[in-house]
Coordinates of C-alpha atoms and ligand atoms in Angstrom, one line a residue:
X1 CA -76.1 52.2 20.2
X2 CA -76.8 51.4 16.6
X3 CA -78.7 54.2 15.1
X4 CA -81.9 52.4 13.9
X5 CA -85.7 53.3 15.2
X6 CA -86.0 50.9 17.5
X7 CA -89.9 49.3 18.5
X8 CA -92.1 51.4 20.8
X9 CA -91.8 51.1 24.4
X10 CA -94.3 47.9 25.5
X11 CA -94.7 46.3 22.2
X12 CA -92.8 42.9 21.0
X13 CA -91.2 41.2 18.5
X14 CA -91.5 37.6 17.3
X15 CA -88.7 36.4 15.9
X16 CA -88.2 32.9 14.0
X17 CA -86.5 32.0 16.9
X18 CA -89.9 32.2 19.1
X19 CA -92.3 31.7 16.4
X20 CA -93.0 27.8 17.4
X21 CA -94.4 28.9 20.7
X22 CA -96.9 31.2 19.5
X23 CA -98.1 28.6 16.4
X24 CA -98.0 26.0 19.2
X25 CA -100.5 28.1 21.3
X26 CA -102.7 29.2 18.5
X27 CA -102.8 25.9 17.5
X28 CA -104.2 24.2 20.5
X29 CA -106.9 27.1 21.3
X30 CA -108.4 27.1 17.5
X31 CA -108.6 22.9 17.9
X32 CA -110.3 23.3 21.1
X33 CA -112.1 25.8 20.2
X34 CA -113.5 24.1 17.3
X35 CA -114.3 20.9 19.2
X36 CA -116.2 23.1 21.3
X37 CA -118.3 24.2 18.1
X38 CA -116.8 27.5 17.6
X39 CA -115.9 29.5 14.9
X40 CA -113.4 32.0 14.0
X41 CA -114.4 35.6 13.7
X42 CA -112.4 38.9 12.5
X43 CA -112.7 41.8 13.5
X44 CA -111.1 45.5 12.2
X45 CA -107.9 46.6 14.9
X46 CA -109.8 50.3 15.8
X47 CA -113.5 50.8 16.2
X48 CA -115.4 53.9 16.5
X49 CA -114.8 55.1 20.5
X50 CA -118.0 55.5 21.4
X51 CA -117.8 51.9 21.4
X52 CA -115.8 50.9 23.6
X53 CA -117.1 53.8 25.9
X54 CA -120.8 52.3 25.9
X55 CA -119.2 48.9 26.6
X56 CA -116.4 48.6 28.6
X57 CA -117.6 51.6 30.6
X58 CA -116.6 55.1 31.3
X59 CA -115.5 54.3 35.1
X60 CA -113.2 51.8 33.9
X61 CA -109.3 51.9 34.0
X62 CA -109.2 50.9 30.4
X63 CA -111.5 53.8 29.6
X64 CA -110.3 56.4 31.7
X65 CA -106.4 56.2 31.5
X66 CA -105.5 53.0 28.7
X67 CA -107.0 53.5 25.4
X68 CA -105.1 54.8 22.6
X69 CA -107.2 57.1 20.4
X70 CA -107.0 59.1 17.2
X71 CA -109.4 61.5 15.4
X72 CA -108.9 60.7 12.3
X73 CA -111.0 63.0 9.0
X74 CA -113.2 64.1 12.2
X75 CA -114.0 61.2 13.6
X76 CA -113.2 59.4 17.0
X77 CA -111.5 56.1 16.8
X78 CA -109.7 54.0 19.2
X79 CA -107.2 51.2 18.8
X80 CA -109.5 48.2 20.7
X81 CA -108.3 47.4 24.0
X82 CA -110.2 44.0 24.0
X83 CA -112.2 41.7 22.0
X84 CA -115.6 41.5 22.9
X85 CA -117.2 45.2 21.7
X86 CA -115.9 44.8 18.5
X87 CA -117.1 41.1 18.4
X88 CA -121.1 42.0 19.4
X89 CA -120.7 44.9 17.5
X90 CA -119.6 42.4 14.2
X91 CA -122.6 40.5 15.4
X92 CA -125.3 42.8 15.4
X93 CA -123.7 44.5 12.3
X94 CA -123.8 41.5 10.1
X95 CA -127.3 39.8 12.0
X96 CA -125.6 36.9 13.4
X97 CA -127.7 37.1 16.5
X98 CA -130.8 37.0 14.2
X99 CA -130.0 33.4 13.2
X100 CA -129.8 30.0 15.0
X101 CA -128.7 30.9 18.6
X102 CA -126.3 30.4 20.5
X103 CA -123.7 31.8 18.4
X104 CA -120.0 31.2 19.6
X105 CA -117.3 32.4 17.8
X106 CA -113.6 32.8 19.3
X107 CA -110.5 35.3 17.9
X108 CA -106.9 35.6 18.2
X109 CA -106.5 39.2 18.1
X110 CA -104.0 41.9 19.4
X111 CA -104.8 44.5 21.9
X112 CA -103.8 48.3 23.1
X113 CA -104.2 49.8 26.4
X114 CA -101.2 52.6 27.4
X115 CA -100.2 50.9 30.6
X116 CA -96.9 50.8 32.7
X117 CA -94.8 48.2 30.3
X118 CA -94.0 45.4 33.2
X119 CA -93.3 41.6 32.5
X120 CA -96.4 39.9 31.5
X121 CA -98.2 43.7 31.0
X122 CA -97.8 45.3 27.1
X123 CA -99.2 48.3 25.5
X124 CA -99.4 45.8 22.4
X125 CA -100.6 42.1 23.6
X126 CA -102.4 39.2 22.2
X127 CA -105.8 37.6 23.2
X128 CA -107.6 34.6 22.4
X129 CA -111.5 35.1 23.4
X130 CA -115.1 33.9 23.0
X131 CA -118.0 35.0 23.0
X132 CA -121.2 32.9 23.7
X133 CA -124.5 34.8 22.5
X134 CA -128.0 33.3 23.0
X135 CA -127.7 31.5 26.0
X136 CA -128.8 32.2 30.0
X137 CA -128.4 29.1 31.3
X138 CA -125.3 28.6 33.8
X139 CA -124.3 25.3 31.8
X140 CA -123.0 27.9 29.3
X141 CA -120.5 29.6 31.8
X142 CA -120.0 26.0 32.5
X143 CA -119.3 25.2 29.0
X144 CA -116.9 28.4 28.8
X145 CA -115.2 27.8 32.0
X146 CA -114.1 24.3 30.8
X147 CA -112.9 25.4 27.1
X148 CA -110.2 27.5 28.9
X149 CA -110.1 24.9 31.4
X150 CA -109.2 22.2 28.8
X151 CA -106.7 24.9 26.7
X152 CA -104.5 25.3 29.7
X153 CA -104.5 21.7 30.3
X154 CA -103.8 20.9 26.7
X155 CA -100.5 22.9 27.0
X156 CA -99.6 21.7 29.9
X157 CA -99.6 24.2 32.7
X158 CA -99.9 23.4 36.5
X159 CA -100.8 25.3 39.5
X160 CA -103.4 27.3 37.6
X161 CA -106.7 28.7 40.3
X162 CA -110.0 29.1 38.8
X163 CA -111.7 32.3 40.9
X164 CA -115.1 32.4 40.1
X165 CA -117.9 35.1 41.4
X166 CA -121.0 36.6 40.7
X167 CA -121.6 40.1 40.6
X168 CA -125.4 40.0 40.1
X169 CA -127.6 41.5 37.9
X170 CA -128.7 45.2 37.8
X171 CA -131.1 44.0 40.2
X172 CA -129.0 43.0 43.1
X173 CA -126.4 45.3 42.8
X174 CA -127.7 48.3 42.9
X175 CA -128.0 47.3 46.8
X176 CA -124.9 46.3 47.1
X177 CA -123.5 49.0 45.1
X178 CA -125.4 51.5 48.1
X179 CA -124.0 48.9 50.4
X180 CA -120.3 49.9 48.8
X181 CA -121.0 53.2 49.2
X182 CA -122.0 53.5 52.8
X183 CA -118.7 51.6 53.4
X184 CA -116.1 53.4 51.5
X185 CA -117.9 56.7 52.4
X186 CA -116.6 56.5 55.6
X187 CA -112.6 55.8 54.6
X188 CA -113.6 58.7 51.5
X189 CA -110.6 60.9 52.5
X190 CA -108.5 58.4 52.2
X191 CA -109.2 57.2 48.8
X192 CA -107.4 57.9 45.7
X193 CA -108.8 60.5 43.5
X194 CA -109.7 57.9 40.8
X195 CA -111.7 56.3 43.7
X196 CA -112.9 59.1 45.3
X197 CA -114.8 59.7 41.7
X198 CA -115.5 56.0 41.3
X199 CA -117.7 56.5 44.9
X200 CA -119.8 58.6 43.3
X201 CA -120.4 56.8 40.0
X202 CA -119.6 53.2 40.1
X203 CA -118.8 52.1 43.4
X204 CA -118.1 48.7 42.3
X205 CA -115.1 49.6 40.6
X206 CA -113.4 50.7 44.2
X207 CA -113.1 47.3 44.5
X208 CA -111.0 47.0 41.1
X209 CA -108.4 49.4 42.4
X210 CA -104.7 48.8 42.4
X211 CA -103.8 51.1 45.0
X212 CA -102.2 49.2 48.3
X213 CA -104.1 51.9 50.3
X214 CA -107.4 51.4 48.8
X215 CA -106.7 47.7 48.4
X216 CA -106.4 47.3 52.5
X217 CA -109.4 49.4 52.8
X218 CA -111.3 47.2 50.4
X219 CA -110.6 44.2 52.4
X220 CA -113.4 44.5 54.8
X221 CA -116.0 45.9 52.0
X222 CA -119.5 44.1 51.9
X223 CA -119.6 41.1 50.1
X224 CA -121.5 40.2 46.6
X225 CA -122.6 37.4 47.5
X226 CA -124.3 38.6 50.5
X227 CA -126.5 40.9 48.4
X228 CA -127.8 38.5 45.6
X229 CA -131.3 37.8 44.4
X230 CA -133.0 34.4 44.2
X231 CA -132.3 33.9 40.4
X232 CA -128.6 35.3 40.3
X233 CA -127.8 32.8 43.5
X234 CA -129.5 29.9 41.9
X235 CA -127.9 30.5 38.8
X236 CA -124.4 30.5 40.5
X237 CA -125.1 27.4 42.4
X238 CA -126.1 25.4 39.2
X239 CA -122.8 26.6 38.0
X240 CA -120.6 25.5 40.7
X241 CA -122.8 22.1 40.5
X242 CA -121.8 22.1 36.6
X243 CA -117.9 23.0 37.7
X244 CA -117.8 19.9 40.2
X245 CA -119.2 17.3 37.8
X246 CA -117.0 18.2 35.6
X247 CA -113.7 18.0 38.4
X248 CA -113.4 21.9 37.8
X249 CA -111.3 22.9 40.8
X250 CA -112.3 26.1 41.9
X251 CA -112.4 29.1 44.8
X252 CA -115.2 31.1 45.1
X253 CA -113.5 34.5 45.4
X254 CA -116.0 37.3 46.1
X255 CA -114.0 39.7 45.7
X256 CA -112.9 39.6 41.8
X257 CA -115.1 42.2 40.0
X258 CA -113.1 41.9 36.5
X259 CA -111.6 45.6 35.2
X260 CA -114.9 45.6 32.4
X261 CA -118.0 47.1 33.2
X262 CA -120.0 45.2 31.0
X263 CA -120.0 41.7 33.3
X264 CA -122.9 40.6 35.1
X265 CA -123.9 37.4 37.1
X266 CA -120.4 35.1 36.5
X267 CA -117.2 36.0 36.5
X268 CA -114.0 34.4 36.5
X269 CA -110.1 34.7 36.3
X270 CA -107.6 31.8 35.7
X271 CA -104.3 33.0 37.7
X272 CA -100.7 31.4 38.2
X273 CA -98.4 32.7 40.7
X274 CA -95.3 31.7 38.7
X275 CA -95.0 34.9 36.6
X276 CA -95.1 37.4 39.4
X277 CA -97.8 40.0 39.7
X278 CA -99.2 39.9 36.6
X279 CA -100.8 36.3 37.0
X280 CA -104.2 36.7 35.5
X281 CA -104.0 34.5 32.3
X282 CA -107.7 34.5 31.5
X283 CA -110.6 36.6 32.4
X284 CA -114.1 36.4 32.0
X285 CA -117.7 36.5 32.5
X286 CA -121.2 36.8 31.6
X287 CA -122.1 40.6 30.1
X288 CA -126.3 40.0 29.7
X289 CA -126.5 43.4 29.3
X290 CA -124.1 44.3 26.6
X291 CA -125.7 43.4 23.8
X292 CA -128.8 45.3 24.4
X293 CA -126.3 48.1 25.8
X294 CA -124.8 48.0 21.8
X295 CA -128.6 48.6 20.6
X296 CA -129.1 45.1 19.9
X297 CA -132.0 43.1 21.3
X298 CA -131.7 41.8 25.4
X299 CA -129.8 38.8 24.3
X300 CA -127.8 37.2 27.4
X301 CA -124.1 36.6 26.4
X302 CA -120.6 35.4 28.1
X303 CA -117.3 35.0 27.1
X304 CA -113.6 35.8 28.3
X305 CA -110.3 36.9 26.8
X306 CA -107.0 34.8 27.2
X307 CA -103.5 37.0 27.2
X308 CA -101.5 34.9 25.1
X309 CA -98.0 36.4 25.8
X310 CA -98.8 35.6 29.5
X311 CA -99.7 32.3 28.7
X312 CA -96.6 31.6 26.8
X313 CA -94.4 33.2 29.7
X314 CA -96.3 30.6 32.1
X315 CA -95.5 27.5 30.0
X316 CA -91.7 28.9 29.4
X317 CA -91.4 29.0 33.2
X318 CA -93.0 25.7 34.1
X319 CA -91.0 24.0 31.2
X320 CA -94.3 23.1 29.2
X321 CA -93.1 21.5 25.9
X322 CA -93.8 22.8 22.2
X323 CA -94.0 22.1 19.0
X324 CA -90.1 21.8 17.2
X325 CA -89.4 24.2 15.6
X326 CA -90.0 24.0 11.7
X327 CA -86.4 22.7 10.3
X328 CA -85.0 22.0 6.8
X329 CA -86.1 18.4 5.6
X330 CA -83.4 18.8 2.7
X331 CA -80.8 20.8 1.5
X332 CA -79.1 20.4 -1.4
X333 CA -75.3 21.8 -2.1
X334 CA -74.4 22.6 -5.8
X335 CA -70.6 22.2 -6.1
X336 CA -70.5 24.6 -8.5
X337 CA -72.4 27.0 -11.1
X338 CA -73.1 23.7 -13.7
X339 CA -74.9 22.1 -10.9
X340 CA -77.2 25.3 -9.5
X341 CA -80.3 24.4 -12.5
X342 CA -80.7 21.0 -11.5
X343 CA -80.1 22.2 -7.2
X344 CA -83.3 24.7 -8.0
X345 CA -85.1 21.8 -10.3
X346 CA -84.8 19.1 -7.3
X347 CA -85.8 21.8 -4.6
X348 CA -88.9 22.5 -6.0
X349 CA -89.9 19.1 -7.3
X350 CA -89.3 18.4 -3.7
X351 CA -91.2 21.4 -2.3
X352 CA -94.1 20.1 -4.3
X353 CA -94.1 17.0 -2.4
X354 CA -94.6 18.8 0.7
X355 CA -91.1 18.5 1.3
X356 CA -88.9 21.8 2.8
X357 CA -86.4 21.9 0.9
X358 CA -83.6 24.6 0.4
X359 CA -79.9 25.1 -1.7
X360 CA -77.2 27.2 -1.4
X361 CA -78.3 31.0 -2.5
X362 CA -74.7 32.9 -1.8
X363 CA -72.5 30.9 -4.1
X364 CA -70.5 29.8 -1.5
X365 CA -68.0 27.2 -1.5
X366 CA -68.4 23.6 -0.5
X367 CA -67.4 24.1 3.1
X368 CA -68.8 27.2 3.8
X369 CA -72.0 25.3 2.6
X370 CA -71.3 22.0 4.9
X371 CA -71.4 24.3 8.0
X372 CA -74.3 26.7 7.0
X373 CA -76.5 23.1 6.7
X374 CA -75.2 22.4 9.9
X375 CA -76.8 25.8 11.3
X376 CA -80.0 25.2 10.2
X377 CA -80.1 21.9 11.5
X378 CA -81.4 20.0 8.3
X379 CA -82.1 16.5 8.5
X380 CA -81.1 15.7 5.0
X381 CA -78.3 16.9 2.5
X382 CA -77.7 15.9 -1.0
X383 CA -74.5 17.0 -2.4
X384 CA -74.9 18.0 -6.6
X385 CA -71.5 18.1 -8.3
X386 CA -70.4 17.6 -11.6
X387 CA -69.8 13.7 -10.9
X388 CA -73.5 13.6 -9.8
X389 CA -74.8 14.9 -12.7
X390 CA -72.6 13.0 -15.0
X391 CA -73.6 9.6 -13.4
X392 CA -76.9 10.5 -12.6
X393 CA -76.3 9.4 -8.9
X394 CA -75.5 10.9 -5.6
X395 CA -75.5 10.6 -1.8
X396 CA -78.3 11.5 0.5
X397 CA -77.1 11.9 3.9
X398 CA -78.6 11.6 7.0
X399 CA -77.5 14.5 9.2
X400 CA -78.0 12.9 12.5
X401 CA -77.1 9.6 11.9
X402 CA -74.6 10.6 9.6
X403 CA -75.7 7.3 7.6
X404 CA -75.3 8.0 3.5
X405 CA -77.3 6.4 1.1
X406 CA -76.6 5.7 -2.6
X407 CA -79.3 7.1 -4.6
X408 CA -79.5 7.3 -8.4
X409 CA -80.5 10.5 -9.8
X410 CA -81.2 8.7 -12.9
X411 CA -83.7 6.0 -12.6
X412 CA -86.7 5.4 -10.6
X413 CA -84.9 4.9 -7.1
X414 CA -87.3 6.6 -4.4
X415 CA -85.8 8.9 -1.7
X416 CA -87.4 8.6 1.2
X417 CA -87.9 11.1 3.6
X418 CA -89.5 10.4 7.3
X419 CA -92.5 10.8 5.5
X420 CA -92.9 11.0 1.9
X421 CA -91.2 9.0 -1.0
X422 CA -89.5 10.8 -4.0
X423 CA -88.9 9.3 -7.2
X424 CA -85.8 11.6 -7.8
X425 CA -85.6 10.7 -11.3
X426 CA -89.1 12.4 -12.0
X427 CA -87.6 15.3 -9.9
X428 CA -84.9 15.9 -11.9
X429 CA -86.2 15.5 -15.4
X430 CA -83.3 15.5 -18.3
X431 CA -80.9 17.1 -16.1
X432 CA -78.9 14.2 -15.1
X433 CA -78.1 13.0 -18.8
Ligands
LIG501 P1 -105.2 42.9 34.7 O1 -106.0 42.8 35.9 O2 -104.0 42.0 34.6 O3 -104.9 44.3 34.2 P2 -107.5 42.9 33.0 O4 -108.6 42.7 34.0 O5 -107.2 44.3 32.5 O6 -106.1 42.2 33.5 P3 -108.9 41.8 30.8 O7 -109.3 43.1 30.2 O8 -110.0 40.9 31.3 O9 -107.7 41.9 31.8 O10 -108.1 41.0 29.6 C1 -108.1 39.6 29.6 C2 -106.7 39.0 29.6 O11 -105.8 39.7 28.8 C3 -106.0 39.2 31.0 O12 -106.4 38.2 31.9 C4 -104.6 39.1 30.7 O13 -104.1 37.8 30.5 C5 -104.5 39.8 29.3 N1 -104.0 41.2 29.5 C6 -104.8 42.3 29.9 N2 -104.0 43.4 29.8 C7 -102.8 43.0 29.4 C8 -101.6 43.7 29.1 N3 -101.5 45.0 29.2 N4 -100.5 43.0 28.7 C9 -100.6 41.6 28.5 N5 -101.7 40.9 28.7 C10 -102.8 41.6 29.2
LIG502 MG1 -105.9 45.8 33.2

């Protein structure tokens, strides 16, 4: 084994190799997100703890057992383990939600949690989210069901299942949460411990569980949707109306509670079975409570958070096409040291012009240079040498044709390239007399 430090355990690298993937995804959720009339937002990598505590919830998996903390000076921070506490907490700290509502915003962000590193589940990963503030109305989850809707159709994938549910407000489930209660009281022995403590403070969590054991017991629990008031079941209704309009596929799957404790009325998962167990690309919900949770106003808010590294291991496996790779437009080969100055001149006039252009930096020799242009795969090559510069003309060659074409150095010929035309006597100032 070499001896270098080598990355921690559930973290990854991307290399140049991979890095078309990621700008392909990143590209297509900023464009949609923008055409859906939202706006980037940044926020700092740790918060204070307390925040994510009052948010995601202290019953939560990601509270209890994920969440990488320091005390740093004295004081309590923690690496975030999602987007949206640090995004209404950005909100109320800089009074976006005391301007024109709704306010939507979205981020590309990376996230910690210390879980068991698996395919598809990091201790470092990527999100893209939203958030949605200002708005009660179920054509909003509408709105924010579709903008991942339309993301993961942009990209291509197939065989993806919208779940959607409602958990209620505070209203209704505290009825179904005594409801939970009475049922997994009688099974309490055979709970995990976790759940045994999750009976007595948030039953609704029991449902959350990963356990197999607790999972079979679950399976026969009360149901949601059973328990809900007038206005929550209305609301979900409209929404499922809203979905079908729209030719939103969807299951209504009662028994998705989402791992944040924040969520209230919708919720809603996008999964694929073609990445194994870890199939839940996108998650979301409505969170009313939240912001007035953070000490903001009661303003009613939805959003959901997108794991990017799943999403890219879904398009990989269903053969989804990116974007090419970025590649060398042209690259220029000085025959010897008397031809270097006028290689760096026409680079950069080229560069300039937009044009990605690159010459030899090792001094190598002509051959070694003919097969390191090769390598990179660049689509044009210009050879400099001293009989170039002395008649001011040269050869640009078309790598995958292979077609040359005569091009003075010297006068006002244009070299064009795909896409942009070069005067290369303008490029190369005096250096060809
Ligand atoms: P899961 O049930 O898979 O643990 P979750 O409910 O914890 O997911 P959320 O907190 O809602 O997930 O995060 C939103 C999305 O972020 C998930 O749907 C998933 O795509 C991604 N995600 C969550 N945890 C991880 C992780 N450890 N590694 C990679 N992606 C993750
Ligand atoms: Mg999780």
């Amino acid at each position: 084994m070499a001896n270098y430090i080598k990355r921690p355990n559930g973290t990854e690298d991307v290399t140049p190799a991979q890095i078309h993937k990621w700008k392909t995804v990143e590209t297509v959720v900023r464009q949609t997100a923008e055409s859906f009339g939202f706006s980037e937002i940044r926020v700092p990598t740790f918060e204070a703890t307390e925040l994510f505590q009052r948010s995601v919830g202290e019953t939560t998996d990601v509270v209890q057992k994920e969440m990488y903390s320091v005390i740093a000076k004295e004081t309590q921070f923690t690496l975030r383990p999602e987007g949206t506490a640090g995004t209404i907490r950005a909100m109320l700290q800089n009074g976006m939600l005391a301007e024109a509502l709704p306010q939507k915003v979205f981020y590309i962000l990376s996230c910690f949690r210390h879980e068991r590193p698996q395919a598809g589940r990091l201790r470092e990963f990527h999100q893209f989210g939203v958030e949605l503030a200002g708005s009660a109305s179920p054509y909003a989850d509408a709105e924010v069901i579709l903008l991942a809707k339309t993301i993961l159709d942009t990209v291509g994938l197939k065989n993806i299942r919208l779940n959607i549910n409602s958990i209620g407000c505070p209203a209704c489930r505290a009825k179904y949460q005594e409801a939970l209660k009475a049922y997994f009281s009688q099974y309490r022995e055979q709970l995990c411990d976790t759940c045994k403590e999750r009976l007595e403070r948030n039953p609704l969590r029991l449902l959350d569980c990963k356990s197999p054991e607790d999972q079979a017991i679950a399976k026969d629990a009360p149901i949601i949707l059973d328990y809900l008031c007038e206005e929550c079941s209305t609301h979900f209704e409209t929404l499922q109306q809203a979905l079908r309009e729209m030719n939103v596929e969807f299951t209504i799957n009662p028994k998705i509670v989402r791992g944040l404790d924040y969520y209230s009325k919708t919720v809603f998962e996008f999964i694929t079975t073609d990445i194994g167990a870890q199939g839940t690309v996108c998650g979301g919900g409505r969170y009313d409570g939240l912001i007035e949770q953070l000490g903001g106003q009661s303003v009613p808010a939805l959003g959901f958070g997108m794991g990017l590294e799943r999403l890219i291991l879904t398009m990989e496996q269903q053969g989804c096409a990116f974007m090419e790779p970025g590649k060398c437009d042209v690259y220029l080969a000085p025959m010897d040291d008397q031809a270097r100055p006028a290689a760096l001149r026409l680079a950069n006039a080229l560069r300039e012009m937009g044009v990605r252009a690159e010459f030899d930096l090792l001094g190598r020799t002509f051959k070694a240079q003919m097969k390191y242009a090769n390598k990179i795969n660049t689509k044009y090559l210009i050879v400099l040498g001293s009989d170039e510069l002395e008649h001011g003309a040269g050869k640009l060659k078309n790598m995958q044709t292979g077609e040359q074409r005569e091009i003075r150095l010297d006068t006002n010929e244009h070299f064009t390239a795909d896409y942009t035309e070069i005067s290369l006597s303008e490029m190369l100032g005096g250096s060809a007399e």
